Amino acid sequence: MTRSFTVTARDPVSSARTGVLETAHGAVETPAFMPVASQGSVKGLTHAVLEELGVGIILVNAYHLFLRPGADAVAALGGVHRFISWPKPVLSDSGGFQIFSMSPLVKVFEEGVRFASHLDGTKIFLTPEDAVDVQAKLGTDIGMCLDYFPPYPATETTMREAVERTGRWAARAKRRHETRESPQQLWGISQGGVYPDLRARGIETLMEIGFDGYAYGGLGLGEPKSQLFEVLEKGDPLLPRDRPRYLMGMGYIEDIYEAVERGVDLFDCVLPTRNARNGTLFTSRGRISIKNVKYAADPGPLDEACSCYTCRTFSRAYLRHLFERGEIASAILNTIHNLHFYLDNFRRIRQSIQSNSFSLLKKSIRSESGDSKEETT
Ligand SMILES: [Zn+2]
């Protein structure tokens, strides 16, 4: 296994760290945020805008690309980077989450999972080996193991079975991955919900198998935040310090600060992009809903503290008008702002860790904004 991750700075008073994640398509500075491009496109934005915003890595979804246009089709077109014309790192989710959350008629066997396509009901059987093969065909820089998780909340017995099965599937995925000469990395996903012992068992099993990176899966499904943070706190000393850690699908900024403090390096979430399309915007003073009538005659920028194209150029009144008229430009301009807001927070997080001031930054974010404060409409 080639060394693909280097820690470059550590916060003296917490587990926060900066690092460089090397991939076949370049390096990513961590902590990093991956905008979600499920179908190979960050909704509303061209890749040129992503580059301008400083996006270092995106996430595509193997489940969606496997259904349409198909992994073989993407491979025939030169792999995902060439197919979507994105030269930088790409991580693919294995599809486990989509199968267990979106597909009807899911049935799990030791061999794999049978489900019906959410598009047309076609029955599909997917094994952990298939998930590796699909991602190899896509040619992403980082592939994820197929994991199994039960719906939240799960009993301890159900969760134990899920952890054990996820471990066995991870071992099979690793064996399949090793049959290929490829620069693609394979990362393991731990399950265990918020049961500390099961989560620890899940992590230990993955580490015995050995992966390029380790993800926390099955979180952010409605469990209390205190329990989620406890999982990260207990996972931190268990996980190898020289491998990247990825918290899957979690994305309120205030939670991201908590996770970074507990040693997490990589994040993805649909929140900034999906909320942008719904007219919910993250600002330095909390979340706002641009459709609020009070913005109808407001000539000010969306966020005085933001330097993005949207805030530099347009008024709240215009952004509200675009949203109310259902203009495509509304989704575009709102997404530019929300992604800039996220990426800017990650830049500040990295800088603060490097200058030993992460805890100060975290405190200032909590008191000045934050994310917890939501405007009522
Ligand atoms: Zn802005």
GROMACS .gro file of C-alpha atoms and ligand atoms in nm, residues 302-303 306-308 310-311 337 340, ligand 1:
model
   10
  302LEU     CA    1  -2.668   3.840   0.078
  303ASP     CA    2  -2.377   3.828   0.324
  306CYS     CA    3  -1.874   3.704   0.185
  307SER     CA    4  -1.653   3.767  -0.117
  308CYS     CA    5  -1.824   3.529  -0.360
  310THR     CA    6  -2.310   3.635  -0.590
  311CYS     CA    7  -2.248   3.857  -0.287
  337HIS     CA    8  -2.270   3.139  -0.252
  340HIS     CA    9  -1.817   2.939  -0.133
  378ZN      ZN   10  -2.153   3.493  -0.103
   0.00000   0.00000   0.00000
